[in-house]
Short mmCIF file of C-alpha atoms and ligand atoms in Angstrom, two decimals:
data_model
loop_
_atom_site.label_atom_id
_atom_site.label_comp_id
_atom_site.label_asym_id
_atom_site.label_seq_id
_atom_site.Cartn_x
_atom_site.Cartn_y
_atom_site.Cartn_z
CA MET W 1 139.75 139.83 144.28
CA SER W 2 138.12 136.55 143.41
CA ALA W 3 140.46 133.59 142.96
CA SER W 4 139.15 132.88 139.50
CA ARG W 5 139.22 136.28 137.95
CA VAL W 6 139.82 135.86 134.23
CA LEU W 7 139.92 138.64 131.72
CA ILE W 8 139.35 137.76 128.09
CA ILE W 9 140.25 140.17 125.32
CA GLY W 10 138.09 139.70 122.25
CA ALA W 11 134.46 138.63 122.00
CA GLY W 12 134.70 136.60 118.83
CA PHE W 13 134.51 132.81 118.54
CA GLY W 14 137.72 132.41 120.59
CA GLY W 15 136.77 134.61 123.52
CA ILE W 16 133.27 133.18 123.67
CA ALA W 17 134.58 129.60 123.53
CA ALA W 18 136.97 130.32 126.41
CA ALA W 19 134.27 131.97 128.52
CA ILE W 20 131.84 129.08 128.01
CA GLU W 21 134.49 126.49 128.87
CA LEU W 22 135.68 128.32 131.98
CA GLN W 23 132.17 129.03 133.18
CA LYS W 24 131.19 125.38 132.73
CA HIS W 25 134.04 124.46 135.05
CA GLY W 26 133.19 126.81 137.84
CA PHE W 27 135.11 129.94 136.93
CA ARG W 28 132.55 132.57 137.74
CA ASP W 29 134.44 135.84 137.57
CA ILE W 30 135.00 136.37 133.88
CA THR W 31 135.00 139.60 131.91
CA ILE W 32 135.30 139.89 128.16
CA LEU W 33 136.52 143.17 126.71
CA ASP W 34 136.04 144.02 123.08
CA ALA W 35 136.91 147.19 121.21
CA ALA W 36 133.91 146.84 118.90
CA PRO W 37 130.39 148.02 119.75
CA ASP W 38 129.15 144.41 119.75
CA LEU W 39 130.38 140.84 120.09
CA GLY W 40 131.23 138.77 117.03
CA GLY W 41 134.88 139.55 116.34
CA THR W 42 135.79 139.04 112.71
CA TRP W 43 132.14 138.26 111.90
CA PHE W 44 131.07 141.59 113.34
CA HIS W 45 133.61 143.54 111.31
CA ASN W 46 133.59 141.69 108.00
CA ASP W 47 130.15 142.45 106.66
CA TYR W 48 131.11 143.12 103.06
CA PRO W 49 128.65 141.98 100.35
CA GLY W 50 128.83 138.21 99.98
CA ALA W 51 130.69 137.74 103.28
CA ALA W 52 130.38 134.12 104.29
CA CYS W 53 132.48 131.28 105.55
CA ASP W 54 133.83 128.79 103.06
CA VAL W 55 133.86 126.08 105.73
CA PRO W 56 130.55 124.22 106.05
CA ALA W 57 128.39 125.43 108.93
CA HIS W 58 128.22 122.16 110.81
CA LEU W 59 132.01 122.23 111.22
CA TYR W 60 132.29 126.00 111.48
CA SER W 61 130.23 125.98 114.67
CA PHE W 62 130.81 124.76 118.20
CA SER W 63 130.67 120.98 118.71
CA PHE W 64 128.56 121.62 121.82
CA ALA W 65 126.13 123.97 120.07
CA GLN W 66 125.22 122.26 116.82
CA ARG W 67 122.30 123.55 114.83
CA ARG W 68 120.35 121.63 112.25
CA ASP W 69 118.60 124.53 110.61
CA TRP W 70 121.37 126.17 108.59
CA ALA W 71 119.90 127.40 105.31
CA ARG W 72 122.90 126.37 103.22
CA LEU W 73 126.15 124.46 103.43
CA CYS W 74 128.40 127.44 104.15
CA PRO W 75 126.94 130.07 106.46
CA THR W 76 126.71 133.74 105.55
CA GLN W 77 128.18 136.44 107.78
CA ALA W 78 124.70 137.30 109.09
CA ASP W 79 124.00 133.63 109.87
CA ILE W 80 127.28 133.25 111.76
CA LEU W 81 126.88 136.47 113.69
CA GLY W 82 123.32 135.46 114.60
CA TYR W 83 124.56 132.03 115.70
CA LEU W 84 127.30 133.54 117.88
CA HIS W 85 124.80 135.88 119.53
CA GLU W 86 122.48 132.97 120.15
CA VAL W 87 125.23 130.83 121.69
CA ALA W 88 126.47 133.71 123.83
CA ARG W 89 122.93 134.27 125.07
CA ASP W 90 122.21 130.57 125.67
CA PHE W 91 125.35 130.16 127.77
CA GLY W 92 124.93 133.45 129.58
CA ILE W 93 128.11 134.87 128.06
CA ASP W 94 126.62 138.00 126.48
CA ARG W 95 126.28 139.59 129.92
CA LEU W 96 130.06 139.19 130.48
CA VAL W 97 130.97 141.27 127.44
CA LEU W 98 132.02 144.88 127.80
CA THR W 99 132.01 146.50 124.38
CA GLY W 100 133.80 149.64 123.26
CA ALA W 101 136.74 148.66 125.45
CA LYS W 102 139.93 148.75 123.40
CA VAL W 103 142.76 147.21 125.37
CA THR W 104 146.02 149.10 125.04
CA ALA W 105 148.25 147.34 127.58
CA CYS W 106 148.51 144.26 129.79
CA ARG W 107 151.17 144.31 132.50
CA PHE W 108 152.07 141.52 134.86
CA SER W 109 153.06 142.43 138.40
CA ASP W 110 155.48 139.89 139.88
CA ALA W 111 154.84 141.22 143.36
CA GLU W 112 151.08 140.83 143.17
CA CYS W 113 151.10 137.93 140.73
CA ARG W 114 148.37 139.48 138.68
CA TRP W 115 147.72 141.25 135.44
CA SER W 116 146.69 144.82 135.05
CA VAL W 117 144.82 145.51 131.83
CA GLU W 118 144.39 149.04 130.53
CA THR W 119 141.95 150.32 127.94
CA ALA W 120 142.06 153.32 125.63
CA GLY W 121 139.19 154.75 127.66
CA GLY W 122 141.42 154.95 130.74
CA GLU W 123 139.89 151.97 132.61
CA THR W 124 142.14 149.50 134.40
CA TYR W 125 141.12 145.91 135.13
CA GLU W 126 142.95 143.57 137.46
CA ALA W 127 143.02 139.89 136.57
CA GLU W 128 144.69 136.70 137.67
CA ALA W 129 144.70 135.39 134.13
CA VAL W 130 144.41 137.02 130.74
CA VAL W 131 143.18 135.29 127.60
CA VAL W 132 144.11 137.20 124.46
CA ALA W 133 141.52 136.16 121.90
CA THR W 134 142.06 138.87 119.33
CA GLY W 135 143.07 136.40 116.62
CA GLN W 136 145.31 136.75 113.61
CA LEU W 137 142.88 138.46 111.28
CA HIS W 138 141.65 141.62 112.92
CA GLN W 139 143.88 144.49 111.86
CA PRO W 140 143.24 145.58 108.27
CA ALA W 141 146.42 145.87 106.22
CA TYR W 142 146.84 148.70 103.73
CA PRO W 143 149.61 148.36 101.20
CA ARG W 144 152.40 150.91 101.16
CA ILE W 145 151.66 152.52 97.84
CA GLU W 146 152.77 155.99 96.87
CA GLY W 147 150.02 158.58 96.70
CA ILE W 148 147.35 156.84 98.79
CA GLU W 149 146.51 160.15 100.44
CA ALA W 150 146.45 161.92 97.07
CA PHE W 151 143.58 159.79 95.74
CA GLY W 152 140.57 162.07 95.28
CA GLY W 153 137.84 159.42 95.33
CA HIS W 154 136.40 157.28 98.07
CA SER W 155 138.21 154.27 99.57
CA PHE W 156 137.74 151.65 102.25
CA HIS W 157 139.01 148.25 103.34
CA SER W 158 136.97 145.07 102.91
CA ALA W 159 137.01 144.59 106.70
CA GLU W 160 135.66 148.13 107.16
CA TRP W 161 133.08 148.05 104.41
CA ASP W 162 131.41 151.40 103.92
CA GLY W 163 127.79 150.38 103.49
CA SER W 164 126.76 154.03 103.26
CA TYR W 165 128.68 154.46 100.00
CA ASP W 166 126.52 153.52 97.03
CA LEU W 167 128.62 151.67 94.47
CA THR W 168 125.87 151.77 91.86
CA GLY W 169 127.18 153.12 88.57
CA LYS W 170 130.64 153.82 90.00
CA ARG W 171 134.04 152.99 88.57
CA VAL W 172 135.64 150.83 91.21
CA ALA W 173 139.13 149.40 91.73
CA VAL W 174 139.66 146.36 93.94
CA LEU W 175 143.19 145.65 95.09
CA GLY W 176 143.85 142.09 96.12
CA THR W 177 142.33 138.77 95.16
CA GLY W 178 142.30 136.82 98.43
CA ALA W 179 139.49 135.00 100.23
CA SER W 180 137.61 138.26 100.97
CA SER W 181 137.83 139.75 97.45
CA VAL W 182 136.65 136.56 95.80
CA GLN W 183 133.51 136.81 97.87
CA PHE W 184 132.63 140.47 97.29
CA VAL W 185 133.81 140.93 93.68
CA PRO W 186 131.01 138.76 92.18
CA GLU W 187 128.49 140.61 94.38
CA ILE W 188 129.45 144.14 93.37
CA ALA W 189 130.37 143.44 89.74
CA PRO W 190 126.76 143.65 88.43
CA GLN W 191 126.16 146.84 90.41
CA VAL W 192 129.11 148.99 89.40
CA GLU W 193 129.73 150.64 86.06
CA ARG W 194 133.31 149.37 85.76
CA LEU W 195 135.33 147.12 88.01
CA THR W 196 139.10 146.90 87.78
CA VAL W 197 140.55 144.06 89.82
CA PHE W 198 144.25 144.24 90.56
CA GLN W 199 145.80 140.86 91.13
CA ARG W 200 149.34 140.44 92.43
CA THR W 201 149.33 136.64 92.59
CA GLY W 202 146.91 134.15 91.06
CA ASN W 203 145.11 131.61 93.21
CA TRP W 204 144.08 127.98 93.11
CA PHE W 205 140.31 127.66 93.09
CA MET W 206 137.87 124.93 94.07
CA PRO W 207 134.13 124.96 93.35
CA ARG W 208 131.71 126.40 95.88
CA LYS W 209 128.20 127.41 94.83
CA ASN W 210 126.60 127.43 98.23
CA LEU W 211 123.00 127.56 97.06
CA PRO W 212 120.24 127.30 99.67
CA TYR W 213 119.48 123.67 100.56
CA PRO W 214 116.50 122.14 98.77
CA LYS W 215 113.56 121.59 101.15
CA LEU W 216 114.09 117.84 101.27
CA VAL W 217 117.74 118.18 102.29
CA ARG W 218 116.82 120.65 105.03
CA TRP W 219 114.14 118.31 106.24
CA ALA W 220 116.55 115.35 106.28
CA ILE W 221 119.23 117.28 108.21
CA GLU W 222 116.67 118.31 110.79
CA HIS W 223 114.92 114.97 111.18
CA VAL W 224 117.18 112.06 110.25
CA PRO W 225 118.98 110.97 113.40
CA GLY W 226 122.75 110.97 113.10
CA LEU W 227 122.80 112.69 109.71
CA GLN W 228 124.18 115.98 111.00
CA ALA W 229 126.85 114.17 113.04
CA TYR W 230 127.81 112.11 110.00
CA ARG W 231 128.08 115.21 107.82
CA ARG W 232 130.25 116.88 110.47
CA ARG W 233 132.61 113.90 110.54
CA PHE W 234 132.68 113.88 106.75
CA VAL W 235 133.60 117.56 106.47
CA TYR W 236 136.20 117.09 109.21
CA GLN W 237 137.82 114.33 107.17
CA TYR W 238 137.57 116.44 104.02
CA GLY W 239 139.52 119.18 105.83
CA GLU W 240 142.11 116.67 107.02
CA THR W 241 142.47 115.44 103.42
CA LEU W 242 143.13 118.96 102.21
CA THR W 243 145.80 119.27 104.89
CA ARG W 244 147.23 115.91 103.78
CA ALA W 245 147.42 117.27 100.22
CA ILE W 246 149.25 120.38 101.46
CA ARG W 247 151.60 118.24 103.52
CA ASN W 248 152.30 115.98 100.54
CA PRO W 249 152.54 118.30 97.54
CA ARG W 250 154.17 115.75 95.23
CA THR W 251 151.64 113.00 95.71
CA LEU W 252 148.16 113.70 97.06
CA GLY W 253 148.75 117.41 96.49
CA ARG W 254 149.05 116.78 92.74
CA LEU W 255 145.83 114.80 92.69
CA VAL W 256 143.83 117.46 94.51
CA GLN W 257 145.47 120.10 92.34
CA LEU W 258 144.15 118.23 89.31
CA ARG W 259 140.63 118.76 90.61
CA SER W 260 141.39 122.47 90.84
CA ILE W 261 142.96 122.56 87.36
CA LEU W 262 139.92 120.91 85.76
CA PHE W 263 137.56 123.27 87.56
CA MET W 264 139.56 126.37 86.65
CA ARG W 265 139.96 125.34 83.01
CA ARG W 266 136.22 124.86 82.75
CA GLN W 267 135.56 128.25 84.31
CA LEU W 268 138.20 130.19 82.39
CA THR W 269 137.23 129.87 78.75
CA ASP W 270 139.26 132.86 77.56
CA PRO W 271 142.90 131.70 77.19
CA GLU W 272 144.29 135.19 77.76
CA LEU W 273 142.45 135.59 81.03
CA ARG W 274 143.31 132.03 82.00
CA ALA W 275 147.02 132.78 81.57
CA LYS W 276 146.69 135.92 83.70
CA VAL W 277 144.84 134.19 86.51
CA TRP W 278 146.83 130.97 86.58
CA PRO W 279 148.88 130.55 89.76
CA ASP W 280 152.58 129.84 89.45
CA TYR W 281 153.15 128.20 92.81
CA THR W 282 152.50 124.85 94.45
CA PHE W 283 148.88 124.01 95.17
CA GLY W 284 148.01 124.77 98.80
CA CYS W 285 150.98 127.03 99.50
CA LYS W 286 148.62 129.98 99.84
CA ARG W 287 145.05 129.54 100.93
CA VAL W 288 143.00 127.60 98.35
CA LEU W 289 139.95 129.68 97.42
CA PHE W 290 136.50 128.15 97.22
CA SER W 291 134.32 130.04 94.77
CA SER W 292 132.36 129.17 91.66
CA TYR W 293 131.53 132.82 91.05
CA PHE W 294 134.78 134.80 91.10
CA LEU W 295 136.33 133.59 87.85
CA PRO W 296 133.07 134.04 85.90
CA ALA W 297 132.78 137.56 87.36
CA LEU W 298 136.19 138.41 85.89
CA GLN W 299 134.75 137.55 82.48
CA ARG W 300 131.97 140.10 82.65
CA GLU W 301 131.98 142.94 80.09
CA ASN W 302 132.40 145.57 82.77
CA VAL W 303 135.24 143.83 84.65
CA GLU W 304 138.94 143.99 83.90
CA LEU W 305 141.71 142.02 85.57
CA VAL W 306 145.00 143.88 85.81
CA THR W 307 148.11 141.94 86.70
CA GLU W 308 150.54 144.81 86.26
CA PRO W 309 151.66 145.91 89.70
CA VAL W 310 150.05 148.99 91.19
CA THR W 311 152.74 151.65 91.32
CA ARG W 312 150.89 154.63 92.75
CA LEU W 313 147.60 156.35 93.33
CA VAL W 314 146.88 159.77 91.86
CA PRO W 315 143.84 161.99 92.45
CA GLU W 316 142.00 160.37 89.50
CA GLY W 317 142.74 156.74 90.25
CA VAL W 318 145.28 153.94 90.17
CA VAL W 319 148.42 153.85 88.05
CA SER W 320 149.76 150.44 87.07
CA GLY W 321 153.31 149.39 86.21
CA ASP W 322 152.87 149.93 82.47
CA GLY W 323 151.98 153.58 83.14
CA THR W 324 148.24 153.16 82.53
CA LEU W 325 145.97 155.36 84.62
CA HIS W 326 142.86 153.45 85.69
CA ALA W 327 140.47 156.27 86.54
CA VAL W 328 138.12 155.25 89.34
CA ASP W 329 135.67 156.75 91.82
CA CYS W 330 136.40 154.26 94.56
CA VAL W 331 139.23 152.00 95.68
CA ILE W 332 138.43 148.94 97.79
CA TRP W 333 141.37 147.45 99.64
CA GLY W 334 141.02 143.68 99.62
CA THR W 335 144.55 143.48 100.91
CA GLY W 336 144.06 141.36 104.00
CA PHE W 337 145.28 141.77 107.52
CA LYS W 338 148.42 142.54 109.50
CA THR W 339 148.70 138.88 110.35
CA ASN W 340 152.23 139.08 111.73
CA ASP W 341 151.16 141.62 114.31
CA PHE W 342 148.83 139.36 116.28
CA MET W 343 147.66 141.45 119.27
CA PHE W 344 150.09 144.33 118.73
CA PRO W 345 150.24 147.31 119.04
CA MET W 346 148.75 146.29 122.40
CA GLU W 347 151.64 146.44 124.90
CA ILE W 348 152.15 143.18 126.74
CA THR W 349 154.63 143.16 129.60
CA GLY W 350 155.27 139.90 131.41
CA SER W 351 157.36 138.79 134.36
CA ASP W 352 160.51 140.88 135.06
CA GLY W 353 159.29 143.54 132.64
CA ARG W 354 159.63 141.30 129.57
CA ASP W 355 158.10 142.84 126.48
CA LEU W 356 156.17 140.41 124.25
CA ALA W 357 156.98 142.43 121.13
CA GLU W 358 160.68 141.94 121.92
CA ALA W 359 160.23 138.27 122.74
CA TRP W 360 158.58 137.83 119.35
CA ALA W 361 160.92 140.13 117.41
CA GLN W 362 162.11 137.20 115.25
CA GLY W 363 158.57 135.90 114.80
CA ALA W 364 155.78 134.93 117.16
CA HIS W 365 155.98 131.54 118.87
CA ALA W 366 154.18 129.96 121.78
CA HIS W 367 153.75 126.49 123.25
CA LEU W 368 150.81 125.02 121.31
CA GLY W 369 150.27 128.57 120.12
CA ILE W 370 148.90 129.35 123.58
CA CYS W 371 151.59 129.86 126.25
CA VAL W 372 154.66 132.09 126.12
CA PRO W 373 157.53 131.66 128.60
CA GLY W 374 157.85 134.63 130.95
CA PHE W 375 154.18 135.57 130.58
CA PRO W 376 152.47 133.77 133.47
CA SER W 377 148.80 133.00 133.11
CA LEU W 378 148.64 134.78 129.78
CA PHE W 379 146.99 132.61 127.16
CA VAL W 380 146.71 133.31 123.47
CA MET W 381 143.87 131.96 121.36
CA TYR W 382 144.33 131.56 117.60
CA GLY W 383 147.94 132.37 118.42
CA PRO W 384 151.12 131.58 116.50
CA ASN W 385 151.04 128.41 114.40
CA THR W 386 147.39 127.61 115.04
CA ASN W 387 145.84 128.75 111.79
CA THR W 388 144.47 126.03 109.54
CA SER W 389 144.49 125.74 105.76
CA GLY W 390 142.26 122.68 105.79
CA GLY W 391 139.62 122.50 108.46
CA SER W 392 137.81 124.72 110.87
CA ILE W 393 139.40 127.24 113.22
CA ILE W 394 136.51 126.56 115.61
CA THR W 395 137.96 123.11 116.27
CA TYR W 396 141.26 124.74 117.26
CA LEU W 397 139.56 127.36 119.41
CA GLU W 398 137.58 124.75 121.33
CA ALA W 399 140.80 122.79 121.91
CA GLN W 400 142.52 125.94 123.16
CA ALA W 401 139.64 126.82 125.45
CA GLY W 402 139.89 123.35 127.00
CA TYR W 403 143.65 123.65 127.44
CA ILE W 404 143.41 127.08 129.07
CA ARG W 405 140.73 125.78 131.42
CA ARG W 406 142.99 122.84 132.40
CA ALA W 407 145.85 125.26 133.09
CA LEU W 408 143.68 127.45 135.29
CA GLN W 409 142.19 124.46 137.05
CA HIS W 410 145.73 123.32 137.84
CA VAL W 411 146.51 126.74 139.31
CA ARG W 412 143.34 126.60 141.37
CA GLU W 413 143.85 123.04 142.58
CA GLN W 414 147.44 123.76 143.60
CA GLY W 415 146.50 127.00 145.33
CA ALA W 416 149.04 128.79 143.13
CA GLY W 417 149.02 132.35 141.82
CA ALA W 418 149.86 131.78 138.16
CA ILE W 419 151.24 129.28 135.70
CA ALA W 420 154.06 129.69 133.21
CA VAL W 421 155.33 127.37 130.52
CA ARG W 422 158.97 126.30 130.96
CA PRO W 423 161.16 128.02 128.34
CA GLU W 424 162.84 124.75 127.29
CA VAL W 425 159.43 123.14 126.74
CA GLU W 426 158.27 125.99 124.54
CA ALA W 427 161.58 126.05 122.63
CA ALA W 428 161.37 122.31 121.95
CA SER W 429 157.74 122.41 120.85
CA ASP W 430 158.43 125.41 118.62
CA ALA W 431 161.38 123.61 117.00
CA ALA W 432 159.18 120.55 116.44
CA VAL W 433 156.42 122.65 114.85
CA GLN W 434 158.87 124.40 112.53
CA ALA W 435 160.56 121.12 111.57
CA ARG W 436 157.21 119.67 110.54
CA PHE W 437 156.85 122.21 107.76
CA ALA W 438 159.75 120.65 105.84
CA GLY W 439 158.64 119.38 102.45
CA THR W 440 155.11 120.78 102.72
CA ALA W 441 153.47 123.11 100.19
CA TRP W 442 153.45 125.93 102.76
CA THR W 443 157.24 126.35 102.37
CA GLN W 444 157.05 126.75 98.61
CA CYS W 445 155.88 130.32 98.15
CA ASP W 446 155.46 133.58 99.99
CA SER W 447 152.18 134.04 101.88
CA TRP W 448 150.63 135.74 104.87
CA TYR W 449 151.45 132.59 106.85
CA ARG W 450 155.11 133.70 106.98
CA ASN W 451 156.97 136.64 108.44
CA GLU W 452 159.61 138.73 106.72
CA SER W 453 162.34 136.21 107.41
CA GLY W 454 160.25 133.44 105.89
CA ARG W 455 159.41 131.67 109.16
CA ILE W 456 155.87 130.25 109.07
CA ILE W 457 154.21 131.79 112.09
CA ALA W 458 150.51 131.52 111.27
CA ASN W 459 149.83 127.88 110.48
CA TRP W 460 149.72 124.64 112.39
CA PRO W 461 151.80 122.20 110.33
CA GLY W 462 149.64 119.16 110.95
CA TYR W 463 146.11 117.91 111.21
CA MET W 464 143.23 119.16 113.33
CA SER W 465 143.17 115.81 115.11
CA GLU W 466 146.83 116.20 116.10
CA TYR W 467 146.23 119.61 117.57
CA VAL W 468 143.19 118.38 119.46
CA ALA W 469 145.24 115.46 120.83
CA ALA W 470 148.20 117.71 121.76
CA THR W 471 145.94 120.03 123.75
CA SER W 472 143.70 117.38 125.28
CA ARG W 473 145.73 117.18 128.46
CA LEU W 474 148.07 119.53 130.26
CA ASP W 475 151.31 118.07 131.53
CA PRO W 476 152.13 119.83 134.82
CA ALA W 477 155.81 119.00 134.31
CA GLU W 478 155.87 121.42 131.37
CA TYR W 479 154.92 124.32 133.61
CA THR W 480 156.07 126.17 136.72
CA LEU W 481 153.61 127.52 139.22
CA LEU W 482 154.05 130.93 140.74
CA PRO W 483 153.05 131.33 144.37
CA ALA W 484 149.77 133.02 145.18
CA PRO W 485 150.21 136.64 146.34
CA GLU W 486 149.98 135.96 150.05
CA ARG W 487 152.70 133.30 149.67
CA VAL W 488 155.11 135.43 147.63
CA GLY W 489 158.65 134.54 148.66
CA GLU W 490 157.79 130.96 149.60
CA PRO W 491 158.28 128.07 147.19
CA ALA W 492 155.09 127.02 145.36
P1 LIG X 1 144.45 137.85 101.94
O1 LIG X 1 144.05 136.46 101.72
O2 LIG X 1 145.69 138.14 102.70
O3 LIG X 1 144.50 138.51 100.51
C1 LIG X 1 145.04 139.77 100.34
C2 LIG X 1 145.15 140.04 98.86
O4 LIG X 1 145.70 141.33 98.70
C3 LIG X 1 146.07 139.07 98.14
O5 LIG X 1 145.59 138.85 96.87
C4 LIG X 1 147.39 139.83 98.13
O6 LIG X 1 148.24 139.44 97.09
C5 LIG X 1 146.90 141.23 97.93
N1 LIG X 1 147.84 142.21 98.44
C6 LIG X 1 148.24 142.37 99.72
N2 LIG X 1 149.12 143.39 99.81
C7 LIG X 1 149.27 143.85 98.56
C8 LIG X 1 150.07 144.87 97.98
N3 LIG X 1 150.91 145.60 98.72
N4 LIG X 1 149.97 145.07 96.65
C9 LIG X 1 149.15 144.31 95.89
N5 LIG X 1 148.39 143.31 96.37
C10 LIG X 1 148.45 143.10 97.68
O7 LIG X 1 143.29 138.70 102.68
P2 LIG X 1 141.75 138.38 102.77
O8 LIG X 1 141.22 138.08 101.44
O9 LIG X 1 141.11 139.47 103.53
O10 LIG X 1 141.72 137.05 103.60
C11 LIG X 1 142.51 136.93 104.78
C12 LIG X 1 142.21 135.65 105.44
O11 LIG X 1 140.94 135.76 106.07
C13 LIG X 1 142.07 134.45 104.54
O12 LIG X 1 143.26 133.86 104.14
C14 LIG X 1 141.22 133.55 105.39
O13 LIG X 1 142.01 132.87 106.33
C15 LIG X 1 140.31 134.52 106.08
N6 LIG X 1 139.04 134.61 105.34
C16 LIG X 1 138.27 133.51 105.37
C17 LIG X 1 137.10 133.49 104.69
C18 LIG X 1 136.27 132.25 104.73
O14 LIG X 1 135.38 132.12 103.93
N7 LIG X 1 136.52 131.34 105.65
C19 LIG X 1 136.70 134.60 103.95
C20 LIG X 1 137.51 135.72 103.94
C21 LIG X 1 138.69 135.71 104.63
P3 LIG X 1 149.34 138.28 97.29
O15 LIG X 1 148.59 136.99 97.20
O16 LIG X 1 150.30 138.49 96.21
O17 LIG X 1 149.94 138.49 98.65
#
């Protein structure tokens, strides 16, 4: 087997970033497996009406593959998917992707110092390093509600949008009011006969119209030297400011919240609806939602917001806590993802038969969100504590790709077989990450960033710039090298 054999699981932004970085640095034997029929990851799956990114395109794109011809500030799902295809093609990554390959298990052999990766289709791949780039947001979550199977109408999840089902003239229920719902609700509201939106928790909103750029602006972005780079730096700083507000809820947080309050008050003219929608938790604790269209959509004649909890489904529709039956033809689950599950139920077995699910039983943790002790040359992208509430995940993914490349270069330069983070290093960095949440808005409500015990396992507690700095070099002292197979038994 080639000395640089790397297997990447997931052909979304993370997997593609890793492949580009590794290939640029001479790693030639790379395979990317993806369960889906095409590359794109979350942007392949999430094609619901109105799907777009609420982060401006020039930051939600690779620093090394900037485009100046985006049609609007925030890219649509189709734009992003097209961009990712283009980048994959330009860097020769598309030919490394094997689609329809759902990975079920990764096992490390101590004797051979290599990973064996199995797919649902019965294929087995051997690799010297595995990059798990499946992300935090890829397994749709369905709430545990009595009677789901009893419902007689149609239903689907926002991440598995059923484009073949015509919503025209239908009575539709939407459960959940997160970042996905606020994008598709305004799109489908004019199409359906009745829309009943079930909200469990209100959200803080910020404006986002995202109209196509006027011609002059497009021209300027394309032709004025330095303008795109300036805009990128500006949006970067805007993201860092949002993080600063979340980190400082009593000071800057209050100021930014004021912006949200003024916007929401202007949008919500009906006091009754305003009271129903209004969030009762600290600004920034949950994801702030950017939409100028969701709150007006709730005020349409044919839309109703229900804040009573959903108690059960019956063949005719949804029953809420006050006993009301909301008869519907279709239920759309806008209920998010199994974010605490990361790559599970994939089985990951490391050195000495260690099971990753057991190692993470109290909550996922990894050094810089990338390396887990006892799992040599296994690297996680968009892993624990690397989500961002203010900024672009692409910045994190690029940083991770660079760090993984440095780790594998170190293995190669030292003639080693694999690399593993020292347990005490990971424990210390995990403790430092957790300690940094103290006093921040993230600790002040329940959200998908936390696990059942309340530990924040999704988010990075600091700024993008800090994460980039922390991953910009790899300290060999933080790692142990395992001997290459032919030198098993000798010290590395
Ligand atoms: P989400 O933010 O987790 O929202 C799920 C919604 O469903 C919430 O309103 C939640 O209420 C509700 N819910 C969940 N379980 C429920 C239950 N058992 N009963 C009643 N309500 C329930 O999911 P999402 O909207 O799919 O977004 C997930 C993440 O994807 C986002 O946070 C974001 O990171 C990413 N995303 C990004 C963009 C973008 O533009 N960049 C767009 C879409 C998604 P509670 O609030 O009470 O939990």
